PDB file of C-alpha atoms in Angstrom:
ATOM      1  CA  UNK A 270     -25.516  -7.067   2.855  1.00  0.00           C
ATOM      2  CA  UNK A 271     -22.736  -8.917   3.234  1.00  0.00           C
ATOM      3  CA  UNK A 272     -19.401  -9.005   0.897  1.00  0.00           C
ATOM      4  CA  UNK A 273     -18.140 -12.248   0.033  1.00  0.00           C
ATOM      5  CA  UNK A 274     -14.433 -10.853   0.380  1.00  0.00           C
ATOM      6  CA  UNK A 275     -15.014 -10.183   3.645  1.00  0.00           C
ATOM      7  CA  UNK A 276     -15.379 -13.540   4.636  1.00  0.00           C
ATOM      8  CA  UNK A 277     -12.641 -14.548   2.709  1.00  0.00           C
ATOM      9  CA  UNK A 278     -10.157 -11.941   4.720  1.00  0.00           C
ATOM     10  CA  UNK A 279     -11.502 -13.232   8.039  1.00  0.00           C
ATOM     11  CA  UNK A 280     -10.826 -16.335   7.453  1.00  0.00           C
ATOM     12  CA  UNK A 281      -7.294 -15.284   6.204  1.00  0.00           C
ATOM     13  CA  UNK A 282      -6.841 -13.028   9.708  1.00  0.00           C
ATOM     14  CA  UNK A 283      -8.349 -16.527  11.751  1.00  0.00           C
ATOM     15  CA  UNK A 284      -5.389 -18.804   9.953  1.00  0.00           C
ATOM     16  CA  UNK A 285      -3.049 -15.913  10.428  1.00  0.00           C
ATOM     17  CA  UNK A 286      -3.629 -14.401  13.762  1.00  0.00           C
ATOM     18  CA  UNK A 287      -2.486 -11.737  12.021  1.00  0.00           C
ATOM     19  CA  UNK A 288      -3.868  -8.719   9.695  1.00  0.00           C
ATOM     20  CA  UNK A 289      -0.695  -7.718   8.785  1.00  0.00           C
ATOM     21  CA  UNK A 290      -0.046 -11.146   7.278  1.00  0.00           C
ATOM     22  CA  UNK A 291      -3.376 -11.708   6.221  1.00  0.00           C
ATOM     23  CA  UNK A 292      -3.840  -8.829   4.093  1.00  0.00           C
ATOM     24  CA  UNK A 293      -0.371  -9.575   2.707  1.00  0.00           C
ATOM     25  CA  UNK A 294      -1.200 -13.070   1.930  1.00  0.00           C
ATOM     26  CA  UNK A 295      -4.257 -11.794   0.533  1.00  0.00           C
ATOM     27  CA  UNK A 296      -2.548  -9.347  -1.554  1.00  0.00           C
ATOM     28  CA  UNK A 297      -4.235  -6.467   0.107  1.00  0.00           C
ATOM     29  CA  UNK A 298      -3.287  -3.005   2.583  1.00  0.00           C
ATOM     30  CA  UNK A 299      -3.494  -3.558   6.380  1.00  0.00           C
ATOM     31  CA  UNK A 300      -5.989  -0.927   6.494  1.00  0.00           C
ATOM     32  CA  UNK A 301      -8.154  -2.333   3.662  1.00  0.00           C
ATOM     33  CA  UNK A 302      -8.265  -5.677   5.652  1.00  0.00           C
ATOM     34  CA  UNK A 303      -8.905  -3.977   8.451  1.00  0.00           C
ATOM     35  CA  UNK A 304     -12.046  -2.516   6.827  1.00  0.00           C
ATOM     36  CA  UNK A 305     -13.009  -5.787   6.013  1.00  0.00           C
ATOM     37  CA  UNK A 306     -13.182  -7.001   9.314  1.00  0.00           C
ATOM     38  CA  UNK A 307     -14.745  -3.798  10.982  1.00  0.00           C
ATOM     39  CA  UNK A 308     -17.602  -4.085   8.117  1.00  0.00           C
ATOM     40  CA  UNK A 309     -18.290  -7.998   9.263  1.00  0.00           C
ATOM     41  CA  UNK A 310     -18.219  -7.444  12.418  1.00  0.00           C
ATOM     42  CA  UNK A 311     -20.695  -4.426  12.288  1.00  0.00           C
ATOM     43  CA  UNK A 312     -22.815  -7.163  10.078  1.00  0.00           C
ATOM     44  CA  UNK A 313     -22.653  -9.654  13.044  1.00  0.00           C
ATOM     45  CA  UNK A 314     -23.392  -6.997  15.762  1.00  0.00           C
ATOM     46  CA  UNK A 315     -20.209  -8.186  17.751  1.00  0.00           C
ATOM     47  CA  UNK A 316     -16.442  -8.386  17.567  1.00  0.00           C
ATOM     48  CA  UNK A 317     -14.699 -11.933  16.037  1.00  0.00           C
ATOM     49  CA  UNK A 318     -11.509 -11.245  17.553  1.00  0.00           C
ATOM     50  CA  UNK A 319      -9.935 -10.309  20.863  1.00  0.00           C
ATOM     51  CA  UNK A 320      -6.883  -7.629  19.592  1.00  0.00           C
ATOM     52  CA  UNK A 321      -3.353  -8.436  21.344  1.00  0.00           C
ATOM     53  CA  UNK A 322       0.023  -6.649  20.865  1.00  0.00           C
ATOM     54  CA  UNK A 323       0.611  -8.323  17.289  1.00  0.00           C
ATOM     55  CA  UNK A 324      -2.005 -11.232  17.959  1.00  0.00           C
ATOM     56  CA  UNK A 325      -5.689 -11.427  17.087  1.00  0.00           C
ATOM     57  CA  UNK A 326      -7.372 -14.117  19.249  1.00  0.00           C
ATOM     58  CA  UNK A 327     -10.660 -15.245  17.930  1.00  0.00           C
ATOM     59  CA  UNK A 328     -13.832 -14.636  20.116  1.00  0.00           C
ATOM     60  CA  UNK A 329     -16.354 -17.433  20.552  1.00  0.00           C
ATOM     61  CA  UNK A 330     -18.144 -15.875  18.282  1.00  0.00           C
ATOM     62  CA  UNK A 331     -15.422 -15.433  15.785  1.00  0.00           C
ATOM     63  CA  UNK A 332     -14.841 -19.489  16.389  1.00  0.00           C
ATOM     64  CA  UNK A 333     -18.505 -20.033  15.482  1.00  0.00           C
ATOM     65  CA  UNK A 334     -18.454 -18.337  12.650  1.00  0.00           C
ATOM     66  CA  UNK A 335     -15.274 -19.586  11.087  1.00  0.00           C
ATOM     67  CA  UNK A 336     -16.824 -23.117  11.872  1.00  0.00           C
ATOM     68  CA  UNK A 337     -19.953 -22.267   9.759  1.00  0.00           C
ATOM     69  CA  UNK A 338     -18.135 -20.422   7.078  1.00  0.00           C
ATOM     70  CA  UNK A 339     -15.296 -22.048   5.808  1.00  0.00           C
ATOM     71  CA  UNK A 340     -16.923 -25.504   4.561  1.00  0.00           C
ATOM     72  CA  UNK A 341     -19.295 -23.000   2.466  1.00  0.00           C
ATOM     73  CA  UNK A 342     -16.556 -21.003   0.888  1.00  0.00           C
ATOM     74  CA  UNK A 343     -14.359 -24.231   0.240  1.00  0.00           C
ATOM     75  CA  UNK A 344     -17.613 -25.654  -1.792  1.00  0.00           C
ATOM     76  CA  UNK A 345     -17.816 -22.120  -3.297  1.00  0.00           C
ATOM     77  CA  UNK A 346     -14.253 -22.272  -4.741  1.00  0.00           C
ATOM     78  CA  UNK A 347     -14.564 -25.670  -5.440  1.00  0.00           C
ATOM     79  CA  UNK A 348     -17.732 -25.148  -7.485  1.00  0.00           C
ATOM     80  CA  UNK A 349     -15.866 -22.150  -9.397  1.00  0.00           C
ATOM     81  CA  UNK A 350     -13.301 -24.587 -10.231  1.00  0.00           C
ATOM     82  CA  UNK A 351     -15.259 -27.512 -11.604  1.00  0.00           C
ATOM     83  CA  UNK A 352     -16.581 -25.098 -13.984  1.00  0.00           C
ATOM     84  CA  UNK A 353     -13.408 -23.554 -15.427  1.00  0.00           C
TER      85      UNK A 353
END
């Protein structure tokens, strides 16, 4: 299955090009967002990124998936909010 946070650091490394500075936007360890990412893309069966010296370049796959994901966990957060 799946962890929500997951998707939530990949689409921090997609904005960021970065896990360095997504996991410390994210409040997190480079290695613990790293985990993240390794653990979706074993999920998906396929990498999401293309890793450059101090770049990570999204895969069409990765693109696809950031596509489908993002409106979802906008609504998500948004939902959470309207109920606070």
């Amino acid at each position: 299955m799946v962890d929500f946070e997951w998707y939530r650091s990949f689409i921090s490394i997609y904005k960021h090009s970065s896990v360095s500075e997504a996991a410390r936007t994210r409040m997190m360890t480079q290695p613990a967002m790293s985990q993240h990412l390794a653990s979706l893309e074993a999920a998906v069966g396929e990498p999401l990124f293309t890793r450059a010296p101090r770049k990570m370049i999204p895969t069409e796959r990765g693109k696809a998936l950031y596509t489908q994901v993002v409106p979802l966990i906008e609504a998500l957060e948004e939902t959470t909010q309207t109920l606070k």
